[in-house]
CSV table of N, CA and C in Angstrom, one decimal:
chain,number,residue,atom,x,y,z
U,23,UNK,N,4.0,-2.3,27.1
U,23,UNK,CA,5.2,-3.0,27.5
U,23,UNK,C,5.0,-3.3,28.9
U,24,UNK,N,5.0,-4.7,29.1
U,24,UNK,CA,5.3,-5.1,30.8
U,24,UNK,C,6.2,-5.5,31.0
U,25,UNK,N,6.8,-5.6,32.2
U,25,UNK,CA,7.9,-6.6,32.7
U,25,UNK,C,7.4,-7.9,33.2
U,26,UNK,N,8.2,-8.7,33.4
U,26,UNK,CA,7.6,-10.2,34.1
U,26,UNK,C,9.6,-10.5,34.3
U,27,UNK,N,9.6,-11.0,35.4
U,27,UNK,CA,10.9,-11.6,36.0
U,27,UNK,C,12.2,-11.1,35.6
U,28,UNK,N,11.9,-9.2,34.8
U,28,UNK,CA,13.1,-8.8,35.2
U,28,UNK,C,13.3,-8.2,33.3
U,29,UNK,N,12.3,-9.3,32.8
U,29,UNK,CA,12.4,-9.2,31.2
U,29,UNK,C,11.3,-8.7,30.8
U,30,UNK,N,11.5,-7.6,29.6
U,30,UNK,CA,10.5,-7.1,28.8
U,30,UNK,C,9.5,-7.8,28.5
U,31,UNK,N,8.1,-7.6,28.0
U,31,UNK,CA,7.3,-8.4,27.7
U,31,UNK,C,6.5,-7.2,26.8
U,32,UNK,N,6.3,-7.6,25.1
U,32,UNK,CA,5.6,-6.9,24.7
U,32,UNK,C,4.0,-7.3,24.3
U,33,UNK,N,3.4,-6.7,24.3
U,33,UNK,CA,1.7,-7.3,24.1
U,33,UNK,C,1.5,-7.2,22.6
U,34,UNK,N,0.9,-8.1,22.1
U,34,UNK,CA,0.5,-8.4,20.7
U,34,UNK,C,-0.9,-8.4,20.7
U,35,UNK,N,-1.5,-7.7,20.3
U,35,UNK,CA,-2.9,-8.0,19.8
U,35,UNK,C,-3.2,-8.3,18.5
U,36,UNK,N,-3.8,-9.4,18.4
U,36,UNK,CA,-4.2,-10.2,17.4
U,36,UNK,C,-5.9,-10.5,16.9
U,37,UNK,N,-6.2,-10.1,15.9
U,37,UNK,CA,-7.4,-10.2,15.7
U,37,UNK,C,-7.4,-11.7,14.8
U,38,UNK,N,-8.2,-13.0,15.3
U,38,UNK,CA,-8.0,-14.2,14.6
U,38,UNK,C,-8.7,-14.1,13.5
U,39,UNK,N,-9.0,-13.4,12.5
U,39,UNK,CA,-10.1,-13.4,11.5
U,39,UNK,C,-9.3,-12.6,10.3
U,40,UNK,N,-8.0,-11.8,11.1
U,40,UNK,CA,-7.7,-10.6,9.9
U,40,UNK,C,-5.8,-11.6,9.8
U,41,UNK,N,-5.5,-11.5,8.4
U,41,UNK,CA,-4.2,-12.1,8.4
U,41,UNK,C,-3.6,-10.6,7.1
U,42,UNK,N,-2.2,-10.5,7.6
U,42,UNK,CA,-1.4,-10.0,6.2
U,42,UNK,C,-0.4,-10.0,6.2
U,43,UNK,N,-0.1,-8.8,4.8
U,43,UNK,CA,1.6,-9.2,4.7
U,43,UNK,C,1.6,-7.9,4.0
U,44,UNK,N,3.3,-7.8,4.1
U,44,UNK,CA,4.3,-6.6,3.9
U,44,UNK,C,5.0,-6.8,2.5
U,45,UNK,N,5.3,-5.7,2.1
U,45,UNK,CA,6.2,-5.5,0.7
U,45,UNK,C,6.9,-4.3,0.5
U,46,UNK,N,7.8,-4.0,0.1
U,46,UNK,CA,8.2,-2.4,0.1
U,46,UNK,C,8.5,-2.7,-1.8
U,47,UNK,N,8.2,-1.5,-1.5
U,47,UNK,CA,8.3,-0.5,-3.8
U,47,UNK,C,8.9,0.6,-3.6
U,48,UNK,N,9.9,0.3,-4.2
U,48,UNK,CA,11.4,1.3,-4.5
U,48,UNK,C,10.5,1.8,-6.0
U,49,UNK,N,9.7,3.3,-6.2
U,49,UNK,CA,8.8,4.0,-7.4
U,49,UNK,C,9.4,5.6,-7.3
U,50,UNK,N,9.3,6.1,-8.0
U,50,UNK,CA,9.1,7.6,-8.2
U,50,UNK,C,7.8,8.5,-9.0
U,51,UNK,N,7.0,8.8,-7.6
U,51,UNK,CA,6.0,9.6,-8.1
U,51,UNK,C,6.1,10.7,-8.3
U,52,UNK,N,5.5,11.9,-9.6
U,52,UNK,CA,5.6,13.0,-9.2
U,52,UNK,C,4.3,13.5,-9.2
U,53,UNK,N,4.5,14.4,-7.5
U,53,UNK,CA,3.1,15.2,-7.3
U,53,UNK,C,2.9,16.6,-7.7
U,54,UNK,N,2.0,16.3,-9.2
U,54,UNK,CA,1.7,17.3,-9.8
U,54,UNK,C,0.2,17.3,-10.7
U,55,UNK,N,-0.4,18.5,-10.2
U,55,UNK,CA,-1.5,17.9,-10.7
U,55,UNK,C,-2.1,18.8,-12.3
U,56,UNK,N,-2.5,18.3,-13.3
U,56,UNK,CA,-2.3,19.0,-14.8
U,56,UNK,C,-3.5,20.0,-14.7
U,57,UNK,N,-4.5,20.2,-13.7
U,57,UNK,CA,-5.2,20.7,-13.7
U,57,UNK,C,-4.7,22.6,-12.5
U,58,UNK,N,-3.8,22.2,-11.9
U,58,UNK,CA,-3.3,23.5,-11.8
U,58,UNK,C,-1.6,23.9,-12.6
U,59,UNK,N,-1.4,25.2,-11.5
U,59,UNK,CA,-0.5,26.0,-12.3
U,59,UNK,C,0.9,25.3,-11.7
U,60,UNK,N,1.9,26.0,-12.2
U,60,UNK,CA,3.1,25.4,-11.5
U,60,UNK,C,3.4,25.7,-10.4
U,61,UNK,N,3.1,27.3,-10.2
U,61,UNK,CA,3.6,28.3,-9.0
U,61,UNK,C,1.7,27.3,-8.0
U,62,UNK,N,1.3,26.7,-8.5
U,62,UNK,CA,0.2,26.0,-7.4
U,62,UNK,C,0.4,24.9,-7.1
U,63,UNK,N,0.8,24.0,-8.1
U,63,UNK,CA,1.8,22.5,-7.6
U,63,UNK,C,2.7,22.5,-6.7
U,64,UNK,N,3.7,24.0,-6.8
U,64,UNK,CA,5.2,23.9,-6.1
U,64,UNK,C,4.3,24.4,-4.5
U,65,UNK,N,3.3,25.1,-4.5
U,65,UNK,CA,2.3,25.7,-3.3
U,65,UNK,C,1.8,24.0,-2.6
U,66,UNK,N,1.3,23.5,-3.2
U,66,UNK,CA,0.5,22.6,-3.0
U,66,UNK,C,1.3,21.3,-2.2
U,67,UNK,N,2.3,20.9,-3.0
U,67,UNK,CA,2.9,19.6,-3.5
U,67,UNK,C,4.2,19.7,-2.8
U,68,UNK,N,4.7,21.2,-2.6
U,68,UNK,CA,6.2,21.2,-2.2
U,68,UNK,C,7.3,20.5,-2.5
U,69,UNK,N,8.1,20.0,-2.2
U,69,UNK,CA,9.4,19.2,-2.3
U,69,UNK,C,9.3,17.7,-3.4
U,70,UNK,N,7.9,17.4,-3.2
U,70,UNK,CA,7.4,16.4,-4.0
U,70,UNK,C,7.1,16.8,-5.3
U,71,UNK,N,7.1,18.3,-5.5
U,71,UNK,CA,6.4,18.0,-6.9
U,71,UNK,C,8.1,19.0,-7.4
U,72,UNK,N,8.4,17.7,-8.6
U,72,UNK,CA,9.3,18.4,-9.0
U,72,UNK,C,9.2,17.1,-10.8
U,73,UNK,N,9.3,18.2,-11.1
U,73,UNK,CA,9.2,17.3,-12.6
U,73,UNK,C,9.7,16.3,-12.9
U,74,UNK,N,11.3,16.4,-12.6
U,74,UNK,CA,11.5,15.0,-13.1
U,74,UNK,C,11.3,13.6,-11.8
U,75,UNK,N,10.7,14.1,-11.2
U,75,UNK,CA,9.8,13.2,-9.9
U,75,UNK,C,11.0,13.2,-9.1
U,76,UNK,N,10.7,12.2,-8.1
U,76,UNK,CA,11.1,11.9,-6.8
U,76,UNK,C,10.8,10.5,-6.3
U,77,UNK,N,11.8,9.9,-5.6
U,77,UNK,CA,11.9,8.9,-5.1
U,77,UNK,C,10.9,8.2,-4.1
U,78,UNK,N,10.4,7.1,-3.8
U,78,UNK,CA,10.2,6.7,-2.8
U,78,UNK,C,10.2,5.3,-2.3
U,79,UNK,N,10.3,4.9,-1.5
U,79,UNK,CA,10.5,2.9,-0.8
U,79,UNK,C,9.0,2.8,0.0
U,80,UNK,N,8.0,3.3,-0.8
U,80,UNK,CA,6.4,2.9,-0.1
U,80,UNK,C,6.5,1.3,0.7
U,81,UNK,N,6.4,1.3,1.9
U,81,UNK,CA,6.0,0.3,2.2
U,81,UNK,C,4.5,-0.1,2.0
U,82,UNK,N,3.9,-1.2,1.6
U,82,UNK,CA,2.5,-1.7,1.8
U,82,UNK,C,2.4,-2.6,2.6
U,83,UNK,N,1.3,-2.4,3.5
U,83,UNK,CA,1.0,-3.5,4.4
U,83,UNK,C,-0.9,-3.9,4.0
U,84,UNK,N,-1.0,-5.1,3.3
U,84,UNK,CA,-2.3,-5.9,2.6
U,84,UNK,C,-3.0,-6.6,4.0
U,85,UNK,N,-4.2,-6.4,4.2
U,85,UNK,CA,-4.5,-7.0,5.6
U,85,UNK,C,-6.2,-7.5,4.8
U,86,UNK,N,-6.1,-8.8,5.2
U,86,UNK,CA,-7.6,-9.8,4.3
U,86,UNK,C,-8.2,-9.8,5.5
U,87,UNK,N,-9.3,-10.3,5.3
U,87,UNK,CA,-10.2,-10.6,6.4
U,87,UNK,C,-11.5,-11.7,5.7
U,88,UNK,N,-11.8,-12.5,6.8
U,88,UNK,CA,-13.1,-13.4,6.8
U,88,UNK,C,-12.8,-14.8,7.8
U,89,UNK,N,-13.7,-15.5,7.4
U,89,UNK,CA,-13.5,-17.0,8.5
U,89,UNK,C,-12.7,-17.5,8.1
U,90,UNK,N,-12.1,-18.7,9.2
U,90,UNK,CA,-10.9,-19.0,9.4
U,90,UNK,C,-11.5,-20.8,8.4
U,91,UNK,N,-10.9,-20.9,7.9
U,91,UNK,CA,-11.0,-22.6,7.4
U,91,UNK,C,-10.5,-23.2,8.8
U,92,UNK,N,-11.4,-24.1,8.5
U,92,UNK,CA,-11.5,-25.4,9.6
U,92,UNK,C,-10.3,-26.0,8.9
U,93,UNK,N,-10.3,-26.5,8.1
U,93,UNK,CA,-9.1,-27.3,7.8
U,93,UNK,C,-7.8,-26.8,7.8
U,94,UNK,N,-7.6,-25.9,7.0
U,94,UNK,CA,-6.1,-24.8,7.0
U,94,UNK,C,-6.0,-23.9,8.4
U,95,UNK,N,-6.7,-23.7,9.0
U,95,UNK,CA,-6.5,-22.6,10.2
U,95,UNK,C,-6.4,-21.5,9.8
U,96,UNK,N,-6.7,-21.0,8.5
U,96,UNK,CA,-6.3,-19.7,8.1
U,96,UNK,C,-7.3,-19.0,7.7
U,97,UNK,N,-7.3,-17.7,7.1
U,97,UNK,CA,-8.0,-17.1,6.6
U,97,UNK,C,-7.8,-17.0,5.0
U,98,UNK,N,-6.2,-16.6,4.9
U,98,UNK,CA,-6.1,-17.5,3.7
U,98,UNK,C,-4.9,-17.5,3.4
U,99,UNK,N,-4.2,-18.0,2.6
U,99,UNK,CA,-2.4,-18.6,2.6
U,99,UNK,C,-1.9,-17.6,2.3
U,100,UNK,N,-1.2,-17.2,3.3
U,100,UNK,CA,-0.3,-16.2,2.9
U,100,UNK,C,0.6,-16.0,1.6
U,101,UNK,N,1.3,-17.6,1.8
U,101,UNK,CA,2.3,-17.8,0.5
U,101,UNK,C,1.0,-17.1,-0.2
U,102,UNK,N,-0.2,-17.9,-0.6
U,102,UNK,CA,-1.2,-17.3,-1.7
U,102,UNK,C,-0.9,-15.3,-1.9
U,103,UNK,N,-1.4,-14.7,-0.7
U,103,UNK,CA,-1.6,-13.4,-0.9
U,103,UNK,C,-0.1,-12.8,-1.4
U,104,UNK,N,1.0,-13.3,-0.9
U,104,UNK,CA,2.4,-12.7,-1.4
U,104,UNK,C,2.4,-13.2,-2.6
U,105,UNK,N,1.9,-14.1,-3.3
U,105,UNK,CA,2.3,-14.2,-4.9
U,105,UNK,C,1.3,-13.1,-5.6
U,106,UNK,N,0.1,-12.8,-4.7
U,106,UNK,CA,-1.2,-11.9,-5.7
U,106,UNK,C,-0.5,-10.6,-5.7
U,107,UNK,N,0.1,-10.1,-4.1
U,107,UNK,CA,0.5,-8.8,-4.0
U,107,UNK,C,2.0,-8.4,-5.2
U,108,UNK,N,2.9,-9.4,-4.9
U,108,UNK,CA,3.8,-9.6,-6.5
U,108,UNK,C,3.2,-9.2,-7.3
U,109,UNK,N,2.2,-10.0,-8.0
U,109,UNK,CA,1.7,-9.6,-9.3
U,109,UNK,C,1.1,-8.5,-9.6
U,110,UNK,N,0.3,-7.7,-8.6
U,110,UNK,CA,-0.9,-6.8,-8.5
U,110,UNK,C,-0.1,-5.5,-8.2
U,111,UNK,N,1.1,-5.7,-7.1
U,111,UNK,CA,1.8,-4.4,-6.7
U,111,UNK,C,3.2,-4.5,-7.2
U,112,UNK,N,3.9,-5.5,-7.1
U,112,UNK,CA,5.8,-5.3,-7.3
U,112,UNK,C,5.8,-5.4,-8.9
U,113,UNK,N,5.3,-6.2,-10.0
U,113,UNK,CA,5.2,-6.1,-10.9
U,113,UNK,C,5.0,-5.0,-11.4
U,114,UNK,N,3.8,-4.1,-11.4
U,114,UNK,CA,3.4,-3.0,-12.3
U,114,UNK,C,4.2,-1.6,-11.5
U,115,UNK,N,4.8,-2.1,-10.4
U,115,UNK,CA,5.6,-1.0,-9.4
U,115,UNK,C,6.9,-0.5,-9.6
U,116,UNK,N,7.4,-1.5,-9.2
U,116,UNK,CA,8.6,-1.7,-8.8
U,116,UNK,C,9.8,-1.5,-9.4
U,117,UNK,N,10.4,-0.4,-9.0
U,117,UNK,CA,11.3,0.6,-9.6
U,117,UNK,C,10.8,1.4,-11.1
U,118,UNK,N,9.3,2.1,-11.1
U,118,UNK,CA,9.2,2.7,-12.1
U,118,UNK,C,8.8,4.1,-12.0
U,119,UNK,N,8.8,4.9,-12.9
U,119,UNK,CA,8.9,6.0,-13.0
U,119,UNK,C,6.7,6.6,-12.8
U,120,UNK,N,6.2,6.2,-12.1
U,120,UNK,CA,4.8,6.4,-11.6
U,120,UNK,C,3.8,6.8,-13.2
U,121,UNK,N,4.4,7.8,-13.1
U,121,UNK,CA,3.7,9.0,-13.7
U,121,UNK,C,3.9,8.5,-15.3
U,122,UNK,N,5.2,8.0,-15.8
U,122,UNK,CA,5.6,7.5,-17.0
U,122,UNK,C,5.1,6.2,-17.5
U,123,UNK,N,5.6,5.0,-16.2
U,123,UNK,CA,5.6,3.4,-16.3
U,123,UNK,C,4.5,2.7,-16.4
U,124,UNK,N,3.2,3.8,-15.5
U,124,UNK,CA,2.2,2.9,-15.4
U,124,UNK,C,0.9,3.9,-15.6
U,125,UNK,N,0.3,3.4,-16.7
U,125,UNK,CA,-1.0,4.1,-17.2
U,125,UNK,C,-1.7,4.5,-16.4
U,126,UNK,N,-2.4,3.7,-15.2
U,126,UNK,CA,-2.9,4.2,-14.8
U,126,UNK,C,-2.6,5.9,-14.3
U,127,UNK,N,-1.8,6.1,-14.0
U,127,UNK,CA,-1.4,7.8,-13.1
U,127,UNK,C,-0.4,8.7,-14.8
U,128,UNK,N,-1.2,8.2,-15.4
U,128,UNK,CA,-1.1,9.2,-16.7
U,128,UNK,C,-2.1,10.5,-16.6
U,129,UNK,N,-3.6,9.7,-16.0
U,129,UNK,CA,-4.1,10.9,-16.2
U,129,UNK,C,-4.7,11.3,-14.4
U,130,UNK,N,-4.3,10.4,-13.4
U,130,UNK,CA,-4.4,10.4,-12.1
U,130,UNK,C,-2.8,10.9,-10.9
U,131,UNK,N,-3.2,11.6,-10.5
U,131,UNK,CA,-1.8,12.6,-10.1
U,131,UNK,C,-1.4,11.6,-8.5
U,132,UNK,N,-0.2,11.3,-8.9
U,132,UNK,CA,0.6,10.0,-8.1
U,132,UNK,C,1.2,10.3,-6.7
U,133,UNK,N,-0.1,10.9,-5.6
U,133,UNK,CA,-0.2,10.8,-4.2
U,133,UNK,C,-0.3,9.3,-3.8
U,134,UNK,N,0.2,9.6,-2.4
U,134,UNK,CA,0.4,8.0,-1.9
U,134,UNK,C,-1.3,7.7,-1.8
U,135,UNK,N,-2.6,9.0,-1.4
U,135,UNK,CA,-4.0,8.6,-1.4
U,135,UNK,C,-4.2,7.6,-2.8
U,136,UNK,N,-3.9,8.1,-4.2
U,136,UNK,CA,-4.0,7.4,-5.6
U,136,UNK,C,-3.1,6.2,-5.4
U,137,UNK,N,-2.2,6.3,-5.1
U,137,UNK,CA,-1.3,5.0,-4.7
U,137,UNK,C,-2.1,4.0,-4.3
U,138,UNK,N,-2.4,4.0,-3.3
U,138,UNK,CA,-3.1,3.5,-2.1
U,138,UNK,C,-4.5,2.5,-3.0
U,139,UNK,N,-5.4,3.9,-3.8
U,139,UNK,CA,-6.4,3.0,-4.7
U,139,UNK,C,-6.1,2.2,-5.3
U,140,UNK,N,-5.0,2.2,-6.0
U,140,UNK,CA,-4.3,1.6,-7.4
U,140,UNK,C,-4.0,0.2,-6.7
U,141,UNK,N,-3.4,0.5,-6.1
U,141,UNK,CA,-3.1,-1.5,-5.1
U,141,UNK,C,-4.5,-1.9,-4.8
U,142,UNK,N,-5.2,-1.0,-3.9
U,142,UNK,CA,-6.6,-1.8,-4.0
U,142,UNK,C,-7.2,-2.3,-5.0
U,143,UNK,N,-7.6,-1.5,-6.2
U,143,UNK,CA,-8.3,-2.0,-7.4
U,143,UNK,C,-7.6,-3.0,-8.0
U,144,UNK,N,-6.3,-3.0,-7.8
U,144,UNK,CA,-5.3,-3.9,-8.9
U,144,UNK,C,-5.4,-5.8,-7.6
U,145,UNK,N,-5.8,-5.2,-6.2
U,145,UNK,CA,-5.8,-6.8,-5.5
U,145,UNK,C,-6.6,-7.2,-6.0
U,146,UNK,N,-8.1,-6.3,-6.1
U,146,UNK,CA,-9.3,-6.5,-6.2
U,146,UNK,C,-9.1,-7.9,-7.3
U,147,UNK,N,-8.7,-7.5,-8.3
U,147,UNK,CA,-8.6,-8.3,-9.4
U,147,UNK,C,-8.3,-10.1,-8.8
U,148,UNK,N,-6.9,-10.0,-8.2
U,148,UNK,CA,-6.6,-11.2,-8.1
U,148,UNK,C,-7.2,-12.2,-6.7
U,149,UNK,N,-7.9,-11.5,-5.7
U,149,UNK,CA,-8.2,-11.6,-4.2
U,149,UNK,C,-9.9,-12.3,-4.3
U,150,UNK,N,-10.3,-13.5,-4.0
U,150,UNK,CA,-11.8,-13.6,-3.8
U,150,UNK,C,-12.3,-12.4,-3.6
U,151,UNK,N,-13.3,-12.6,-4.2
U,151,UNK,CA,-14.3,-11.1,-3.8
U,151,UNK,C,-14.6,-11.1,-1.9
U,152,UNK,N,-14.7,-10.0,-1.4
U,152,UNK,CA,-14.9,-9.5,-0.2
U,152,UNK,C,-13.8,-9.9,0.8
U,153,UNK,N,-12.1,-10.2,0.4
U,153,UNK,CA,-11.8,-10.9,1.6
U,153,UNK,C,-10.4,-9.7,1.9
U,154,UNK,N,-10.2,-9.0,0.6
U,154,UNK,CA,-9.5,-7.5,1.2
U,154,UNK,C,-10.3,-6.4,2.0
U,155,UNK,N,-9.4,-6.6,2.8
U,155,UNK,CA,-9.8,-5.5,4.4
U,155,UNK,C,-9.7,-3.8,3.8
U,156,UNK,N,-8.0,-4.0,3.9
U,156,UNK,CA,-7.4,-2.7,4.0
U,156,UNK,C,-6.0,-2.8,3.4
U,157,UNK,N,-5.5,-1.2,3.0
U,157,UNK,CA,-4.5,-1.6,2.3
U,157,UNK,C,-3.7,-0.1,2.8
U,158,UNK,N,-2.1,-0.2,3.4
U,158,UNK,CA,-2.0,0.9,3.9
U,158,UNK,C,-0.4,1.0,3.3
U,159,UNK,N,-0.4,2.0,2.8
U,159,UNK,CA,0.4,2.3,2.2
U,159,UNK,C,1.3,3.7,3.1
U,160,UNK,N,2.7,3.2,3.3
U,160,UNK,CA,3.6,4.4,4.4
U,160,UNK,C,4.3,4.7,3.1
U,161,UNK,N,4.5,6.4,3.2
U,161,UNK,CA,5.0,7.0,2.3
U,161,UNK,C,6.7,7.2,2.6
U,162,UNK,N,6.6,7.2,4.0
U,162,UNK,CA,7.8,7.2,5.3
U,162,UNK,C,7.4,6.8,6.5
U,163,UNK,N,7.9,7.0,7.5
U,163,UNK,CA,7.8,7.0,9.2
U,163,UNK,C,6.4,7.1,9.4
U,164,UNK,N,6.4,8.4,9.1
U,164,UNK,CA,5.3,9.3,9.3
U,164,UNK,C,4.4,10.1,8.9
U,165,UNK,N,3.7,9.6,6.7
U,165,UNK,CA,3.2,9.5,6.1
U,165,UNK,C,2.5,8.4,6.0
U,166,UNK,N,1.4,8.0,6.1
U,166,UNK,CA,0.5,6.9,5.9
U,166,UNK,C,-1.0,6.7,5.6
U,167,UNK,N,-0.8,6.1,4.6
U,167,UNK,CA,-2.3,6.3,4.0
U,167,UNK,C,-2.9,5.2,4.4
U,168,UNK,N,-4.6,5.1,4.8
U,168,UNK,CA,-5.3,3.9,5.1
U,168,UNK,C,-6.3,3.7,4.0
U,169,UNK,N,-6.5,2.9,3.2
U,169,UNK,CA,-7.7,3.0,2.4
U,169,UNK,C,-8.3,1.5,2.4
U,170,UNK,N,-9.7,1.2,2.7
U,170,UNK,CA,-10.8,0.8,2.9
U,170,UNK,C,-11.7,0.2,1.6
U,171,UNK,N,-11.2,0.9,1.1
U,171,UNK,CA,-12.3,0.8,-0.8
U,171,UNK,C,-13.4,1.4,-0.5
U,172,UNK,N,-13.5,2.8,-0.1
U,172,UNK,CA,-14.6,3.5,-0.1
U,172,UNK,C,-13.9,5.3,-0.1
């Protein structure tokens, strides 16, 4: 933060090659895994692992990357990526029961880390190949997952 003539001034750093977008998912995961005990889930998982799940408003933030088109100035249309993230994340998400609503975390135990894959594999589908960066999923404030596809 600087000042200049009295007024705040904040600095933005911008990388011209990386573009994204935001979405929040009102879900309930529960963290529990079938491969331990319960008195090791309630150790493990704490406050999160409770059977009939728990709440959460995951923010996702989707960040693409590659060259910028000469013609559009972009990397690539946003409008575009918020209709994929719709379909890829708010659709199979959005306000469901994790562990119940969506196959995939039937037999994969519904941490924001599994979260986090699940959006990647599921952009992968709708995104040109190579142009998702990263995909970071806030569990809260101060819960955040970063995942890469590796």
């Amino acid at each position: 933060m600087g000042r200049r003539d009295g007024l705040a001034v904040k600095a933005l750093v911008w990388k011209p090659k990386d573009s994204c977008s935001t979405l929040k998912i009102p879900c309930m995961p529960d963290a529990q895994s079938p491969s331990l005990s319960s008195e090791e889930n309630v150790k493990l998982f704490g406050k999160c692992n409770n059977p009939n799940g728990h709440g959460h408003n995951y923010k996702v933030v989707v960040t693409v990357h590659g060259e910028i088109d000469p013609v559009t100035g972009m990397v690539m249309n946003l409008t575009d990526l918020k209709k994929y993230m719709e379909e890829a994340i708010m659709e199979p998400l959005d306000h469901k029961n994790l562990d119940l609503d969506v196959p995939y975390f039937a037999d994969v135990v519904s941490t924001t880390e599994n979260v986090a894959v699940y959006i990647w594999e599921n952009l992968q589908k709708f995104l040109p190949g190579g142009v998702l960066y990263k995909v970071k999923v806030y569990e809260t404030e101060n819960n955040i997952v970063v995942y890469k596809g590796q």
